[in-house]
């Protein structure tokens, strides 16, 4: 079953075409990867899906309903959460508060409820802190809960982004290069974490990654982008054997030689 | 030796209490006995700062602080002829603290640089001024006008409400721009507001233009009239308590976190489901309402308002309070507001007086143009530069709230550590 579908997606930046007519349907509950050389439009794709960019043409559907032209917060409300390639934490807040911000949509307290200190607000806050703590435990950051987010080591910041994204209880989770800057041990831990998330929840995960070990180990389906166009799609084995993909990554000569 | 003393003090609450009591007693006696001493008064007020640094539970600190402000300070200053002068200074401090706390919501929490903040103060002041004088009858008819001073209490909230509406109206166009542009646009809107008040005497006379509105009704509580600073002092303390309570509740709430999230990273905040414009507008509205409430008090206290009280220099002054005290830090901003107000009202004027005396005695000759009270802007500038270099987080830097990890872990223990279905759709998946 398809949960997220894009059709004829085009995004231009002045003269540069960031996304040039991409069609794809992401199956529900699976891990799909998006790969491609640098500047091929992977992050642009996530920005379009999460509403940070508005497509110039084409359509994006979540569970059959178009989400084109919606603001990012509306799209988050509909169930798409994401992490960022260039980490975007709430740097001056604590690790726990970052996750609490991720829970924004789960919580109800408004201005007047807060000012009047209504009992439901107190209960909600206590419950939220506990749930945020569990999420931190889940990604292995519980010991850092009171640290300021921008003081964390790099790998931990990436995991915190995942925890924050999961806090909104999304249907679709977009991970943009979650292993970037991680050492091999951290990468292995990350693979375990993503596998565990997928096994224990019905979450659909879209993953951008350059680390092929990670991609091949995790993804059920892969979409390959080059210059903003989809040049291939299939299972990891199909992608590995696809000459177009090898060409995009290594250049024409490599294919000729091979 | 000194270190030992300090660590000893940190360990013992009794020693802290004794020292604080001694300090308060001494400064009180000094303020009480001297006719007028700026130094003594400053020291008396700084005992509140000492209180802030003691290690008593928060509730005790608030209680002691309340007693200090409601009983000790008014009593200590009542000794001499300068009672009203002291109380006037303290009242002004309170007014500026509330405004600085309001601006702190906008600048410190939500990260929106607003250089026209005094506009909301003006809106509050004019709201009360217009309706508590015959001014209202210039453009409205009704036998109920002008309102008497007993409506003052209601107008504290009406003033706050109108100011927050104004904040939202202003925010709608202004919040489309960011960063430096926002600063410039708010600066412009602040000035426009003042100029509108200056010119709104025709075609319909609403604000009485540059002449201002005079004979504003004194607050009246069951026949008791508030006209002296020592009476307004208690009104200001009461509103201030309300403002601090609000800020404290908001600071670590869902809304407060949303403000800070937007400040730290707009895109990530939006992607977490935080609506940008609406959240920013709430910050504007909340900040403006504090300012508006104090505007009403200001109008009643001065019994006169005119546009010259609301220049952009006032906005800058409030901003300096926030920056000096520490953006996003409630105790810091309170301290910053006190320091700047006292500097303006007391220290600079005292130094000027003293220099004038010296000049008259012919000891030194200070040109009139160099008198310290005229160098306010220069001193603000210097303070800002020095702080930006040496103490970018302000006098009392903002601190994040730390949660008790042990409590969370204990609360968590009974439940299994396994995450239960974060997608919120029970069916499928967790096989
Ligand atoms: N906001 C923007 N303005 C102008 N050009 C942009 C913008 N965002 C992306 N681009 C361009 O679009 C193209 C695709 O960029 P994108 O960031 O999507 O690549 P990517 O596949 O994520 O690359 P990488 O692997 O390096 O992260 C690049 O040529 C980039 O310069
Ligand atoms: Mg990218």
XYZ file of C-alpha atoms and ligand atoms in Angstrom:
721
model
C 0.000 0.000 0.000
C 1.265 3.446 -0.901
C 1.459 6.058 1.809
C 3.308 8.847 0.034
C 3.181 9.515 -3.674
C 4.832 12.178 -5.797
C 4.009 12.819 -9.441
C 5.756 15.046 -11.971
C 7.557 16.933 -9.252
C 9.507 19.960 -10.565
C 11.461 22.556 -8.610
C 13.606 25.227 -10.216
C 16.088 27.542 -8.519
C 16.575 30.291 -11.066
C 18.467 28.500 -13.819
C 19.179 25.365 -11.806
C 16.598 22.625 -11.948
C 16.703 21.028 -8.503
C 13.966 18.523 -9.230
C 12.955 17.629 -12.730
C 9.745 15.647 -13.015
C 10.097 12.897 -10.440
C 7.386 10.254 -9.963
C 7.528 7.770 -7.118
C 5.284 5.895 -4.710
C 6.578 4.974 -1.276
C 5.149 1.800 0.248
C 3.690 2.046 3.728
C 5.703 0.667 6.611
C 8.898 0.132 4.640
C 12.316 1.733 4.677
C 13.021 3.391 1.338
C 16.309 5.005 0.466
C 17.045 7.907 -1.824
C 20.563 7.973 -3.176
C 22.436 9.933 -5.780
C 25.630 11.934 -6.267
C 26.168 15.273 -4.526
C 23.792 17.948 -5.728
C 21.444 15.447 -7.356
C 18.398 16.830 -5.556
C 17.925 14.470 -2.613
C 17.615 17.161 0.038
C 15.486 19.209 -2.342
C 13.146 16.248 -2.516
C 12.784 16.184 1.287
C 12.290 19.934 1.382
C 9.473 19.586 -1.120
C 7.801 16.756 0.758
C 8.057 18.527 4.129
C 6.750 21.801 2.734
C 9.888 23.880 3.127
C 9.863 24.362 -0.651
C 6.751 24.611 -2.789
C 7.028 22.650 -6.038
C 6.759 24.569 -9.299
C 4.877 21.684 -10.850
C 3.584 18.300 -9.833
C 1.791 16.827 -6.912
C 2.580 15.249 -3.553
C -0.001 13.065 -1.863
C 0.015 11.736 1.667
C -2.517 8.938 2.124
C -4.250 10.041 -1.053
C -4.595 13.717 -0.092
C -2.564 16.443 -1.735
C -0.200 18.289 0.600
C 1.195 20.672 -1.988
C 1.269 24.323 -0.883
C 0.674 23.466 2.772
C 2.970 25.121 5.317
C 5.559 22.873 7.003
C 3.681 22.916 10.301
C 0.489 21.761 8.576
C 2.371 18.945 6.911
C 3.916 17.973 10.245
C 0.401 17.860 11.653
C -0.613 15.466 8.883
C 2.150 13.106 9.945
C 5.456 13.838 8.218
C 8.483 14.459 10.427
C 12.072 14.903 9.416
C 15.694 15.379 10.345
C 18.123 17.701 8.598
C 21.375 17.126 6.778
C 22.868 20.260 8.353
C 21.729 19.588 11.906
C 18.969 21.914 13.047
C 18.493 21.417 16.745
C 17.160 24.008 19.150
C 20.718 24.664 20.219
C 20.159 26.744 23.346
C 17.563 24.432 24.842
C 18.172 21.227 26.732
C 18.086 17.822 25.127
C 14.820 17.021 26.892
C 13.263 20.319 25.814
C 14.188 19.564 22.217
C 12.149 16.387 22.375
C 9.334 18.227 24.160
C 9.270 20.679 21.253
C 8.971 17.704 18.945
C 5.897 16.686 20.958
C 4.271 20.056 20.252
C 1.466 18.507 18.223
C 0.731 15.918 20.899
C 0.177 18.543 23.575
C -2.827 20.781 24.017
C -1.916 23.503 26.536
C -2.659 26.981 25.187
C -1.924 30.472 26.413
C -4.760 30.735 28.926
C -4.492 27.200 30.196
C -0.845 27.861 30.924
C -1.430 31.229 32.579
C -4.199 29.823 34.767
C -2.077 26.778 35.521
C -5.030 24.470 34.886
C -4.725 20.970 36.309
C -4.793 19.370 32.877
C -1.777 21.440 31.855
C 0.193 20.241 34.865
C -0.729 16.637 34.165
C 0.089 17.014 30.499
C 3.529 18.485 31.222
C 4.416 15.724 33.652
C 3.306 13.077 31.193
C 5.160 14.758 28.348
C 8.424 14.888 30.284
C 8.137 11.207 31.001
C 7.423 10.325 27.405
C 10.259 12.528 26.181
C 12.553 10.790 28.632
C 11.517 7.408 27.248
C 12.267 8.555 23.731
C 15.692 9.718 24.842
C 16.302 6.359 26.467
C 15.218 4.734 23.251
C 17.829 6.564 21.167
C 20.420 6.242 23.929
C 20.570 9.856 25.067
C 18.881 9.651 28.458
C 22.072 10.519 30.301
C 22.303 13.827 28.404
C 18.760 14.991 29.150
C 19.764 18.214 30.903
C 22.626 19.134 28.586
C 22.320 22.029 26.196
C 21.643 20.526 22.774
C 24.451 22.277 20.908
C 26.993 20.980 23.413
C 26.390 17.348 22.410
C 28.840 15.423 20.252
C 27.925 15.226 16.601
C 26.598 11.699 16.539
C 24.429 12.364 19.564
C 23.000 15.470 17.905
C 21.906 13.360 14.948
C 20.216 10.870 17.236
C 18.530 13.712 19.093
C 17.115 14.914 15.795
C 15.660 11.462 15.277
C 14.147 11.457 18.758
C 12.642 14.896 18.206
C 11.155 13.825 14.883
C 9.706 10.664 16.403
C 8.200 12.658 19.238
C 5.537 13.993 16.888
C 4.369 10.399 16.286
C 4.635 10.735 12.523
C 3.400 8.352 9.868
C 6.371 9.101 7.650
C 9.867 9.838 8.929
C 12.383 11.536 6.631
C 16.038 11.051 7.595
C 18.523 13.202 5.679
C 21.988 11.630 5.924
C 21.565 10.458 9.538
C 25.004 8.814 9.536
C 26.937 11.794 8.177
C 29.911 12.525 10.386
C 29.482 9.373 12.465
C 32.292 6.940 13.129
C 31.842 3.268 12.120
C 30.682 2.216 15.587
C 28.119 5.005 15.777
C 26.941 4.099 12.278
C 26.383 0.501 13.332
C 24.420 1.668 16.361
C 22.366 3.912 14.112
C 21.554 1.030 11.782
C 20.365 -0.967 14.777
C 18.287 1.965 15.969
C 16.568 2.485 12.622
C 15.894 -1.227 12.295
C 14.422 -1.281 15.763
C 12.214 1.734 15.095
C 10.901 0.120 11.971
C 10.321 -3.234 13.625
C 8.520 -1.883 16.669
C 6.353 0.660 14.895
C 4.460 0.877 11.662
C 6.514 3.872 10.656
C 7.412 4.500 7.025
C 11.004 5.682 6.765
C 12.595 7.581 3.884
C 16.330 7.729 4.113
C 18.957 9.748 2.286
C 22.403 8.333 2.732
C 25.805 8.199 1.078
C 27.016 5.291 3.211
C 26.190 2.368 0.908
C 26.640 -0.204 3.645
C 23.891 1.491 5.579
C 21.623 1.878 2.560
C 22.033 -1.675 1.346
C 21.613 -3.017 4.870
C 18.426 -1.125 5.643
C 16.447 -0.207 2.568
C 13.846 -2.398 0.951
C 13.433 -0.063 -1.988
C 15.831 2.488 -3.416
C 15.247 5.489 -5.659
C 18.275 6.937 -7.438
C 18.398 10.619 -8.393
C 20.813 12.360 -10.706
C 20.512 15.999 -11.755
C 17.029 16.110 -10.294
C 15.688 13.180 -12.301
C 14.948 9.662 -11.185
C 17.361 7.420 -13.046
C 16.523 4.145 -11.348
C 14.405 2.430 -8.732
C 14.280 -1.059 -7.293
C 15.571 -3.373 -4.618
C 19.146 -2.983 -3.373
C 20.300 -5.852 -5.572
C 18.698 -4.377 -8.669
C 20.224 -1.000 -7.955
C 23.677 -2.460 -7.407
C 23.558 -4.084 -10.830
C 22.062 -1.112 -12.673
C 24.575 0.327 -15.182
C 22.910 3.760 -15.123
C 23.538 4.011 -11.401
C 27.146 2.990 -11.704
C 27.542 5.545 -14.453
C 26.015 8.320 -12.380
C 28.300 7.544 -9.477
C 31.548 6.718 -11.243
C 31.263 8.412 -14.626
C 30.864 6.902 -18.123
C 34.394 5.549 -18.376
C 33.873 3.214 -15.432
C 30.919 1.598 -17.167
C 32.816 1.240 -20.416
C 35.722 -0.411 -18.649
C 33.496 -2.676 -16.584
C 40.732 32.242 53.730
C 38.217 34.086 51.560
C 37.471 30.907 49.621
C 36.877 28.996 52.820
C 34.482 31.654 53.986
C 32.524 31.520 50.760
C 32.270 27.744 50.666
C 31.259 27.809 54.324
C 28.544 30.291 53.501
C 27.287 28.245 50.595
C 26.960 25.280 52.886
C 25.057 26.916 55.708
C 21.624 28.406 55.236
C 21.684 29.841 58.739
C 24.834 31.779 57.984
C 23.238 33.058 54.779
C 20.078 34.081 56.580
C 22.042 35.808 59.328
C 24.211 37.676 56.852
C 21.254 38.733 54.741
C 19.351 39.920 57.807
C 22.349 41.870 59.008
C 22.811 43.451 55.602
C 19.147 44.405 55.351
C 19.146 45.809 58.898
C 22.229 47.923 58.278
C 21.126 49.306 54.932
C 17.642 49.939 56.330
C 19.035 51.890 59.256
C 21.242 53.816 56.884
C 18.389 54.679 54.517
C 16.127 55.495 57.458
C 18.545 57.779 59.243
C 20.152 59.562 56.332
C 18.100 62.237 54.689
C 18.790 61.114 51.167
C 21.528 58.754 50.200
C 21.652 57.136 46.786
C 24.286 54.675 47.929
C 22.272 53.490 50.899
C 19.164 53.063 48.790
C 21.056 51.105 46.158
C 22.491 48.842 48.827
C 19.068 48.270 50.318
C 17.722 47.249 46.934
C 20.725 45.066 46.253
C 19.803 42.966 49.257
C 17.183 41.509 46.900
C 20.013 40.455 44.635
C 21.724 38.794 47.584
C 18.465 37.049 48.290
C 18.460 35.762 44.720
C 21.837 34.142 45.265
C 21.009 32.484 48.589
C 20.265 28.795 48.540
C 16.820 28.906 50.118
C 13.906 27.166 48.420
C 12.231 29.293 45.769
C 9.037 29.715 47.787
C 10.950 31.141 50.755
C 12.844 33.513 48.481
C 9.602 34.849 47.054
C 8.078 35.249 50.490
C 11.110 37.089 51.857
C 11.284 39.219 48.714
C 7.610 40.069 49.093
C 8.056 41.126 52.709
C 11.076 43.195 51.745
C 9.201 45.030 49.017
C 5.876 45.444 50.791
C 7.101 46.291 54.298
C 10.823 46.820 54.653
C 11.512 49.119 51.713
C 8.499 51.420 52.239
C 9.235 51.626 55.953
C 12.968 52.189 55.650
C 12.512 55.026 53.197
C 9.822 56.710 55.308
C 12.367 58.198 57.693
C 13.128 61.464 55.994
C 11.758 64.075 53.707
C 12.834 62.102 50.666
C 10.296 59.325 51.195
C 8.368 60.250 48.081
C 11.526 60.629 46.024
C 12.652 57.131 46.965
C 9.229 55.695 46.295
C 9.099 57.456 42.941
C 12.352 55.818 41.945
C 11.161 52.415 43.122
C 7.875 52.851 41.248
C 9.670 53.751 38.046
C 11.899 50.715 38.509
C 8.812 48.552 38.766
C 7.267 50.039 35.637
C 10.439 49.457 33.672
C 10.860 45.932 35.030
C 7.430 44.982 33.717
C 8.206 46.488 30.336
C 11.600 44.834 30.171
C 10.006 41.496 31.048
C 7.526 42.065 28.243
C 10.246 42.873 25.752
C 12.153 39.870 27.030
C 9.316 37.633 25.884
C 9.642 39.096 22.404
C 13.428 39.433 22.138
C 14.753 36.970 24.680
C 12.325 34.092 24.264
C 11.062 34.431 20.709
C 14.212 36.048 19.306
C 12.357 38.865 17.545
C 14.314 42.096 17.730
C 11.730 44.802 18.404
C 12.997 48.380 18.439
C 9.600 50.018 18.762
C 8.407 48.427 21.948
C 7.454 51.672 23.671
C 4.496 51.942 21.273
C 2.570 49.442 23.414
C 3.300 51.425 26.544
C 1.923 54.470 24.765
C -1.216 52.601 23.733
C -1.870 51.607 27.345
C -1.209 55.108 28.617
C -3.457 56.762 26.043
C -6.234 54.232 26.568
C -6.613 55.296 30.177
C -5.844 58.953 29.501
C -8.555 59.330 26.881
C -11.337 57.688 28.844
C -10.580 59.125 32.258
C -10.653 62.721 31.016
C -13.153 64.767 29.036
C -10.975 63.977 26.014
C -13.244 61.039 25.193
C -16.227 63.320 24.771
C -14.434 65.002 21.858
C -15.212 62.045 19.642
C -17.785 59.996 21.546
C -21.028 60.907 23.132
C -22.439 59.389 26.242
C -23.329 60.492 29.707
C -20.975 57.910 31.191
C -17.902 59.875 30.083
C -15.445 60.720 31.470
C -14.929 57.678 33.621
C -14.008 58.086 37.258
C -10.844 56.869 38.935
C -12.536 53.726 40.184
C -12.408 52.405 36.619
C -8.625 52.517 36.814
C -8.474 48.920 38.055
C -10.496 47.689 35.150
C -8.400 49.771 32.803
C -5.197 48.049 33.867
C -6.572 45.022 32.075
C -8.264 46.927 29.270
C -4.975 48.742 28.635
C -3.129 45.434 28.545
C -5.758 43.966 26.250
C -5.777 46.887 23.805
C -1.987 46.886 23.736
C -1.930 43.181 22.920
C -4.500 43.677 20.154
C -2.286 46.415 18.872
C 0.672 44.036 19.082
C -1.178 41.552 16.918
C -2.230 44.184 14.381
C 1.311 45.461 14.210
C 2.738 41.967 14.113
C 0.680 40.819 11.161
C 2.505 42.919 8.569
C 5.769 43.247 10.487
C 6.437 39.579 11.176
C 6.793 38.770 7.508
C 10.330 40.072 7.670
C 13.146 38.640 9.741
C 16.256 39.597 11.642
C 17.713 42.996 10.910
C 14.780 43.901 8.697
C 12.411 43.226 11.548
C 14.430 45.576 13.756
C 14.176 48.355 11.206
C 10.482 47.832 10.531
C 9.591 47.788 14.239
C 11.671 50.906 14.750
C 9.614 52.523 12.018
C 6.305 51.381 13.450
C 7.268 52.597 16.899
C 7.905 56.065 15.531
C 4.779 55.964 13.391
C 2.723 55.212 16.487
C 4.154 58.193 18.290
C 3.588 60.453 15.297
C 0.009 59.257 14.965
C -0.623 60.120 18.610
C 0.972 63.445 17.883
C -1.325 64.182 14.963
C -4.568 62.547 15.912
C -6.156 65.811 17.002
C -7.713 66.371 13.604
C -9.954 65.674 11.751
C -11.357 64.164 14.953
C -9.635 65.082 18.166
C -8.803 61.746 19.736
C -5.407 62.257 21.392
C -5.280 66.041 21.661
C -2.112 65.992 19.574
C 1.120 67.498 20.774
C -0.597 69.248 23.668
C -1.174 65.937 25.344
C -3.915 64.993 27.754
C -3.852 66.417 31.264
C -5.818 66.008 34.520
C -5.996 62.261 34.230
C -8.065 60.787 37.060
C -6.222 59.361 40.022
C -7.034 55.736 40.812
C -9.753 55.428 43.369
C -10.403 52.409 45.529
C -13.618 52.725 47.558
C -13.047 56.425 47.932
C -9.349 56.150 48.681
C -7.359 58.199 46.130
C -3.944 57.203 44.882
C -1.914 60.283 44.114
C 1.491 59.924 45.770
C 4.364 57.773 44.603
C 4.261 55.732 47.816
C 0.705 54.772 46.903
C 1.473 53.946 43.273
C 4.369 51.879 44.519
C 1.953 49.244 45.818
C -0.071 49.190 42.611
C 3.108 48.651 40.635
C 4.278 45.882 42.962
C 0.948 44.106 42.568
C 1.009 44.279 38.766
C 4.640 43.281 38.758
C 3.850 40.206 40.829
C 1.205 39.272 38.268
C 3.601 39.860 35.375
C 6.359 37.785 36.939
C 3.920 34.996 37.684
C 2.789 34.997 34.044
C 6.320 35.018 32.695
C 7.377 32.235 35.025
C 4.461 30.077 33.999
C 4.999 30.702 30.316
C 8.750 30.284 30.331
C 8.772 26.503 30.572
C 5.391 25.788 29.043
C 4.499 24.426 25.643
C 4.139 27.988 24.385
C 7.419 29.154 25.936
C 9.228 26.243 24.355
C 7.685 27.087 20.990
C 9.001 30.645 21.266
C 12.474 29.439 22.051
C 12.299 26.824 19.316
C 11.501 29.538 16.783
C 14.344 31.620 18.174
C 16.821 28.755 17.872
C 15.741 27.409 14.504
C 12.720 28.555 12.581
C 12.720 25.795 10.000
C 13.099 22.998 12.518
C 10.378 24.576 14.644
C 7.975 24.639 11.716
C 8.825 21.081 10.798
C 7.997 20.100 14.377
C 4.504 21.460 13.831
C 4.900 24.869 15.439
C 2.944 27.483 13.470
C 5.331 30.357 12.870
C 3.169 33.432 12.535
C 0.706 32.508 15.242
C 3.422 31.723 17.780
C 5.281 34.933 17.021
C 2.068 36.915 17.297
C 1.406 35.460 20.746
C 4.851 36.603 21.828
C 4.087 40.091 20.542
C 0.697 40.114 22.237
C 1.939 38.859 25.605
C 4.896 41.237 25.656
C 2.727 44.148 24.597
C 0.110 43.462 27.259
C 2.647 43.853 30.093
C 3.721 47.140 28.614
C 0.143 48.274 28.134
C -0.772 47.577 31.750
C 2.119 49.655 32.982
C 1.191 52.353 30.480
C -2.130 52.758 32.298
C -0.308 53.097 35.622
C 2.100 55.572 34.106
C -0.723 57.759 32.789
C -2.476 57.739 36.154
C 0.727 58.464 38.043
C 1.818 61.356 35.824
C -1.776 62.629 35.432
C -0.545 63.808 32.050
C 0.533 62.112 28.823
C 1.908 63.522 25.631
C 3.775 61.929 22.721
C 7.217 63.029 23.929
C 7.225 60.333 26.613
C 7.242 57.625 23.986
C 10.239 58.310 21.781
C 12.422 55.629 20.304
C 15.030 56.384 22.976
C 12.600 54.794 25.435
C 12.437 51.669 23.278
C 16.206 51.541 23.168
C 16.383 51.996 26.935
C 14.128 48.997 27.484
C 16.160 46.969 25.046
C 19.363 47.908 26.852
C 17.793 46.635 30.069
C 17.139 43.278 28.466
C 20.559 42.999 26.866
C 22.392 44.143 29.974
C 20.448 41.859 32.262
C 20.641 38.823 30.017
C 18.349 37.952 27.142
C 15.852 35.296 28.100
C 16.783 35.428 31.776
C 13.981 36.608 34.055
C 16.135 37.496 37.089
C 18.670 39.042 34.728
C 16.126 41.258 33.035
C 14.749 42.392 36.396
C 18.246 43.321 37.508
C 18.995 45.002 34.181
C 15.847 47.117 34.421
C 16.723 48.187 37.974
C 20.313 49.010 37.089
C 19.392 51.133 34.077
C 16.514 52.915 35.812
C 18.642 53.703 38.840
C 21.489 54.761 36.604
C 19.169 57.129 34.758
C 17.256 58.513 37.687
C 19.734 58.413 40.503
C 23.344 57.879 39.679
C 23.585 60.123 36.638
C 21.591 62.926 38.208
C 23.602 62.642 41.428
C 26.886 62.844 39.576
C 25.598 65.801 37.609
C 24.592 67.564 40.803
C 27.935 66.864 42.358
C 29.840 68.099 39.324
C 27.713 71.230 39.272
C 28.622 71.859 42.885
C 32.289 71.467 42.125
C 31.924 73.807 39.206
C 30.214 76.395 41.351
C 32.930 76.160 43.950
C 35.367 76.756 41.136
C 37.323 73.559 41.758
C 36.890 72.140 38.300
C 35.064 73.316 35.262
C 32.802 70.838 33.494
C 31.163 72.190 30.367
C 27.407 71.981 30.515
C 27.267 69.822 27.414
C 29.307 67.124 29.143
C 27.037 66.705 32.146
C 26.496 62.982 32.760
C 22.723 63.146 32.540
C 23.114 64.359 28.986
C 25.375 61.473 28.136
C 22.736 58.812 28.598
C 23.001 57.607 25.020
C 26.744 57.567 25.137
C 26.684 55.523 28.333
C 24.131 53.058 26.921
C 26.280 52.643 23.851
C 29.379 52.036 25.907
C 27.563 49.595 28.183
C 26.270 47.656 25.195
C 29.667 47.419 23.555
C 31.389 46.386 26.776
C 28.778 43.746 27.474
C 28.856 42.425 23.935
C 32.582 41.916 24.341
C 32.971 40.795 27.930
C 29.639 39.407 29.002
C 27.514 38.575 25.976
C 24.991 36.676 28.096
C 24.302 39.623 30.381
C 24.550 40.132 34.131
C 22.648 36.968 34.993
C 22.789 34.617 32.039
C 19.664 32.682 31.089
C 19.735 29.173 32.434
C 17.848 26.189 31.192
C 15.600 24.377 33.577
C 17.078 21.085 34.655
C 14.677 18.274 35.350
C 15.269 15.754 38.071
C 16.609 12.737 36.249
C 16.147 10.422 39.209
C 12.452 11.208 39.373
C 11.939 10.596 35.678
C 13.855 7.352 35.852
C 11.823 6.201 38.828
C 8.571 7.126 37.126
C 9.719 5.306 34.051
C 10.817 2.128 35.783
C 7.446 0.342 36.058
C 6.875 0.639 32.344
C 9.015 -1.457 30.073
C 11.702 0.489 28.284
C 10.305 -0.594 24.973
C 8.820 2.224 23.008
C 5.161 1.739 22.536
C 4.087 2.424 19.005
C 5.117 6.037 18.389
C 3.126 6.178 15.156
C -0.100 6.206 17.105
C -1.743 3.603 14.854
C -2.131 0.491 16.909
C -2.672 -1.884 14.025
C 0.209 -3.598 12.278
C 3.890 -3.040 12.602
C 4.788 -4.231 16.031
C 4.915 -7.903 15.309
N 17.594 27.034 -1.958
C 18.303 26.778 -3.071
N 18.651 27.780 -3.891
C 19.357 27.544 -5.004
N 19.771 26.343 -5.371
C 19.488 25.289 -4.596
C 18.737 25.452 -3.403
N 18.590 24.246 -2.808
C 19.218 23.371 -3.625
N 19.762 23.988 -4.691
C 20.482 23.351 -5.786
O 19.757 22.221 -6.177
C 20.643 21.150 -6.461
C 20.291 19.966 -5.603
O 20.651 20.244 -4.256
P 20.367 19.255 -3.058
O 20.765 19.930 -1.825
O 18.984 18.769 -3.146
O 21.378 18.076 -3.354
P 21.655 16.758 -2.539
O 21.350 15.636 -3.425
O 20.996 16.782 -1.234
O 23.236 16.834 -2.365
P 24.161 16.378 -1.150
O 24.418 14.934 -1.321
O 25.397 17.178 -1.340
O 23.441 16.705 0.101
C 22.051 21.661 -6.238
O 22.573 22.066 -7.461
C 21.841 22.841 -5.344
O 22.840 23.808 -5.550
Mg 21.554 16.847 0.704
